[in-house]
Every structure is written in structure tokens, then in C-alpha cells.
Amino acid sequence: MAAKRSDDIYPQIGNALWGGRLADAIDNTCADHEVVPAPQQAILEGLASALPDTEIKALIATQRGRRVLKPNAYRLVQAGDEQVLLLTCDVHGAAVVPWDLNDRTAVHWSSPAPEATQRVKDLVATELALQDATKSAKSAEKERDALRRAPGDDTYAPQALAAATQKHQDAVRRVHQLMSEQHALLSALGNRRPRPVVRAVQEDGQPKAALCLAEQPYAVAVHMQRYAADNLKRAGKTRGYDLAESLADTGQLSKGMNVLQQWQITHADGTVSKLWRLAAVTGNNRALARLDVFGVRPEHLVTGMPQSLVPMPKDKKDGPEPLLLSLREILNRLSARLNRDGAKPETAATDPSLRAAKIATVSAEIVIGCTKPEALEHVLRALNVNDHLRGIQPYDEDARLIALFATLVDAYARESLLADALAEAFPQARAVDLLDLTGVRDALTVNGPLDPLEPLVPAGADVSPVVLRDIAVRAITALVFPGIPPETGQTTNARTVRDTGRFWPVVRGTLQEPAWSLIRAKAAEGRTRLWSAAVAQLFVRRGNILSALGLFGPTEAKEGAGQDPRPLAELLLGAEAGDAAAWAALVQRMAPALIHAPQPFITPGQGSEAGEGRKGVRRAPKTALASLTLAYTAGAPGVSRALLLAFAKAVLEHPDSVRPPESDDGTPLVCYGEQDWAEKNRTAITAGMVIAPDAEGRPTCYVADKEWFDELFPVALGTPASAASKSPANAPAGTGDTTDAGAVTTTHGEAAADPRDQLATLRRELPARVELVEGSYLKAVDAAHILMTDFEDAHRLRVQLGEDPLPAEQRIEWMEKLAKVRAAAQASVTTLEQVEALILKV
């Protein structure tokens, strides 16, 4: 032994032999409790490499010739329907990495879309190039200044100075170009990063009780870990005390729960290192503060520690800048350095060797087994949410609402009502019974892709990101604002209790709302905030969740949202065919995209309550939707239905745009409200922006922004008075308006429509109506084929089993119904033949 370890403050990590014994004991204990253990490699490299040399011996016992964990070293926790086996032990204070998936920082992560991941790679490359360009610019500036101040009559000095000046200008220009690219990439990312996706690690094709991140380049891994740590540190500033100073002064007073997680890092030479580390599920702030006290950066633990940061004295093997990948070696070198520095009498009290003494080892609980590894991430996230929702620390409002929505989804799943609620909200779904409820929970809480929502798409409809996001928004709306059964028409004077159905009690119990009869505006506002925070996570650019206030009122909170069940494609066709109800439903579907656009069209608290003179017109979110709706039905100056439909399609598709929009003629685009701005002050055109359409629905050279929206759809358009004033039937008598005095009127006193306008409107709407009829007939044909297949199967099975036929009365009843359907179908065929003849005459 090199030193007396009992005299050292900071522990040394034991050898691999005891790590293997610990892995055997964990496997045997998990087998006894019938749970799936963590992989042996994870135990050896992530857990045993973080335990002091004497700690492992204290955890293991021998029972009937086999190694097991001592009874006081572990406990079995029930988390919903799952069980988790936790190992209680003391780990090295610098061995735990903060978890990226902490619910307190949920607002800083966007959905894990592939294009967002690629943008992060581009951003990292741009930042590295910007660092090099900044260094080159400073070097060129020094070179220029040196030549400018150089004395002497060198005839070549002016030429050298001119060359150096040009070199500096080129370097500065390159810096500005890279800064613009960086700003555009950050804007395309919504100034957030895609949430890391973890999955249960596979060993021999079987999932194990540990997590694994997808493979990522070294620079990207460093960037993401720094981003996670910065946001966690920012969220921790709301504490009423300094956590790092508290840990240094009194140590850690409570345990934290940790999970074994693997980082897969691709290095510049193409090699891939797979590093196992302990990640803090609960106590993320404590884990980050401990690393801060130790002077260790989180990204160095998960990507490799530069050897120069933890050098060994007189070690000839130390190279210039190799990375230490072994957690055991990193912690042993760190402990050796701290022990060595702490023994020096001249060491200051602020040195990490003295500040970290109280947290040299900390008590922790490690996940070493579970009953269902595929759901481990969800179970741990739920435990983290519950720990925070019941805590006393300040909680960011947006993050609290997101965590509360996750709890609501879990409540539906726990009551076995999640599938039923979605089946009721999507009556045209292709296969509700095939839903992967775990995947659905992850999709609705943006902890995974939206693909598990595909069974909710209507049969025959195309599956696209736009459709899946619309499905997710409708599902969130149905869960937050569930419908209740209609009131029965009882005429007795006896007191009755309103039947609130199966779903409302889940919402009330989770959100702790008052009784159904006491639902008022306050409860509706609280639930609208919850809905807005949950929906905001589905978009890359997260707008202000207060922009949705007023979209739902007490009626929706009590009776349900009452959504139109038609899919997006059918609503677009219906709006094109002149269906005002379809357009009104489409406007409601557009609302989240209007709020969370790169140039938001709906913002909260715009203007001044004192009047329009100081800050502009005050506009509530609901008036913006009302203006869009009335622009279709009542009309507005400069607004055509072609413009409305083009705008609706562009708004619904903008979140999935990968490239910035471009004009047809190559003209540089500019935001509509920034036409008169200097070019350097204009907003960069990024992916997701919407090109403003003209009256014919064609793209212009402007990007639609709030100024464009408010100009075309003003506040006055959304008020009932303005809509009524547009109708001659509601005009007050005696106004003296004789403009249309000679116009032809109908029997109701309304001016007759111009036949030319009627013909133009019909020619514009008829193609969409033909498509709607075609879709309806295709559905009917598919239903008939399915019915025939079912009856063929029933006949085959009856003959095979020798069963008696159904009663004659039931067969006659079915035949009468089908005869009526066949007669209606034959009549419709005759009608379609007449339509075919009329098409030739239009």
C-alpha cells in the first residue's frame, strides 16, 4: 500500500476484483427479488468505480455459498405498477453527474427532432470556427498595430501595413459572418436544444436496468453537457441560500437517487468510447454544486478528463493532453491531489482540498434493478417530478406546469383511462387498440418522438409531422378539458347530482380543483395555463404560454373543449369548399402555431390598458382568432379566401421547415414590419418563418409578422359590432345610405348576390367539394369491404365449429338495414350521374 488510507480525507477507489464481487452480489439479489439487474459492465465501470475501497466490503454478504447484498444495503421501492431496487451506499463526492432530464429545466429543452439534432452539430461547428476566427482576428490586429508603430524608413513598410490591414479586415469580416450564422442557427433552434433521448441499455438483446444515450461526437457531447449544467445552475439561483457553501459547511444532509447511464462518445480519430457514469435522478442541484466545490466540470466526467487537470507527481507516463476515460483513475487522481494539497500548511481555506472535506463521500441510492427496464426512464422521471412538486424549493412556473401535466397523463394511465380518453377524442382513429401507451405518454410529454400517436390518425390519411403534431395538440386538449355526459332532461323538483363521467374525476384529483359545480374563471385560467405549457413543448420555438389566456373559459373547463373530430386535411378541404364551420375549427387548430411561430402572431399583454396612444392597440388572444374567423365569413379589406387558406397551410407547416424560406424570384426576404429598417438591424430569416401571401394566395417578398397580421386582421374586425355593421340587414334605419337603393333585394330584405360573383365562388369551391365527396365515398366503400370480410369470417367459423345460425328476427333486422343502405347508395349513384352530366355544362 502506498499510503495510510485511513488518514486521508478523500477516499481511494478499490480494485476491480471487489467490483466483480459486487456485480455478482447484485445479480443474485435481483434474482431473489425477481427484478432485472443492471448490466455487469455498468456495475464495474460506473458503480464500483465510484465506491471507496472499504465500502464494497461493507455491502456484500455470503449466503449459502453465494454472494448477496446485505439486507440493510438495499430497499425495494414501488413506483406505480413498477418496482425499483435501490442500493444504499456511500459514493465519492465527485462521482455523480447531473441528469440532463431534470424536470426543473424542461422549458429549456425542445422536442428531439432529427433536424434539431443536425442543427446542434452545425452550431457546434460554427462556434468552434468562430473561436478560431476570433483568435485570428486578434492576431491580425496585433500584427497590424505592430507595423503601424514600427519605426524606421523601410520602403516596404507601407505595403506591409496595407497587407496587414487588409488581413485584419478580412478576419473581422469572417468573425461577423460566423456570428450571423451562429445567431441564425440559435434562432432556428428556438434558442433551445433538443432533449436528449435515453433508452434502456441492451445486453444480449435484453433490456437492462440502466440507461443509454445515443452516440454523439465529442464536441456535441461537451456542448450539450455544458448547456444542461448552465440551465440547471440558472434554475438553482432561485434558492434562498448558496447551496455550494451549504455543502462545504455542513455536508449533504439527504440522499439522492442515481441511475447508471452510458455516454457513447465519438472522438476525432473515429474511435468510440462508451463511458458508464452515475447520473443524479433526484438531487441534481446538489450533484452540480458538489462538482463545483471539487472544482470539476461535469462535461469532463462524461467525455473524458484531460490528464493535465489531475496530474500525478513524477509520473513519466503523463502525455501532453490525453483524456482519462476510466472513472476509477479520474477519482483516484483527484483524491490524491486533494489529499496532497490538504496536507500542506500553506493551503488556503478556499482551496477545494479543504472546502470539499464534508462531502468527500456522500450517501446515495443507486438503481440496480427494476421490473420493467423499458419504462425505467419514465418511472425515474415521475419520481423526480413528485419529489419536486412536493418540495419546498421555488419552482419555475412553466416547469411546474409541464411537470403537473406529466402527472396528469400518468393519472390517466394509472386509472387505465388513457386509451379510452383518446378513443373518445378520436372517433375516426385507425387503430386505438394498438396504441403503445408508454410511447404515447412520452410523446405527449415530449420525452420521445410523436410516432406512437400514429394509430390515432384516421384510416387512409397521410402520416406527416404536421398531422402528428395536430394529433398531439388535440390529445392534450382532450385530456386537460375532458367532456362530460350530456345532462338528462329530468323535470322533477328533486335535487340531482350531475354525472361528470369517467375522465373529469381524474382531472379534478390531479389538479386539486373544486367540485364541478364550483368551476369558475380562476379554474379555467389555471387549466388554460397548463394546456398552454404542455402544447408549447411540441414546438421548436417556445412562445409565451400566457398568449393562450382566454382561449378556454369556464364553459370548456366544465363541459369539455368540444373539438371538431375532422382531421386537418378534411378541414382544409371544407374551408376551401366554403364550409364556415370547418374554417372556424381550423382557426382553433392554428392557435398554437400562431403563438409559437418564429415571428409570433399572438402575444400576451400587447399594448396599454390606458389606451392606444402610448403603446398601441391592446389585443387579447381571443380577438386574434375571432378576426381570422370573421375574415372568412364576413370578409375584410384586402383579405381573400385564397390568402386565408395559403396562410393557414403555411402556419401549420412552419414548425417542420428545415431551411429558411426563399422567394420565387430570388429577392431577399424581409419581415413585413421591418421594411424601413437598416439592413444590419433586420431580423435574420430563419427556418420556420412564413412568407406572407398576396390576395391570390401567391407568396410575396415579405415574411409575415405581427405587424402584417394586425394590419390585415385588426382588432376591430374581431368585435361583434364590426361584423354586424358589415351586414346590410343589421344596418339601422334612417342612415341615409342610398348607395344600393336600386339594387335587387331578396324576400328577407337582403341585397341579392351578383350572379358573376356567385359563379366565381362556386367554381372556386367546387373542386374541394368534389374531393370531399370522393373521400366520403372511399370511406363508405372501405367500410363495406370490411363488413363483408367480417361476415365471411363469421360464416367460416360457424361452419367450422358447427354452431347454430342466428335467430331469424336478428338476421331480418340486419338485412332490412342493409337494404336501406343499398337503396340510398343506388340513389346517390343516380345523383352522381346527374352531376357528371352537369360538369360538362359548367
Tab-separated table of N, CA and C in Angstrom, residues 157 227 448 461 500 548 656 728:
chain	number	residue	atom	x	y	z
A	157	ALA	N	7.504	49.110	-45.708
A	157	ALA	CA	6.579	49.213	-44.574
A	157	ALA	C	5.164	49.579	-45.000
A	227	TYR	N	-24.531	22.981	-21.673
A	227	TYR	CA	-25.844	23.622	-21.755
A	227	TYR	C	-26.744	23.151	-20.620
A	448	GLY	N	-40.062	11.914	-26.083
A	448	GLY	CA	-39.811	10.966	-27.156
A	448	GLY	C	-40.486	11.463	-28.418
A	461	ALA	N	-55.553	8.422	-44.178
A	461	ALA	CA	-54.918	9.734	-44.138
A	461	ALA	C	-53.399	9.576	-44.128
A	500	THR	N	-70.531	13.487	-14.058
A	500	THR	CA	-69.350	14.094	-14.689
A	500	THR	C	-68.528	13.081	-15.476
A	548	ALA	N	-52.016	32.212	-24.555
A	548	ALA	CA	-53.235	31.412	-24.729
A	548	ALA	C	-54.331	31.775	-23.740
A	656	ASP	N	-42.004	22.480	-39.073
A	656	ASP	CA	-41.213	21.385	-39.636
A	656	ASP	C	-40.282	21.852	-40.759
A	728	PRO	N	-75.858	44.417	-44.340
A	728	PRO	CA	-76.896	45.426	-44.571
A	728	PRO	C	-78.171	45.119	-43.819
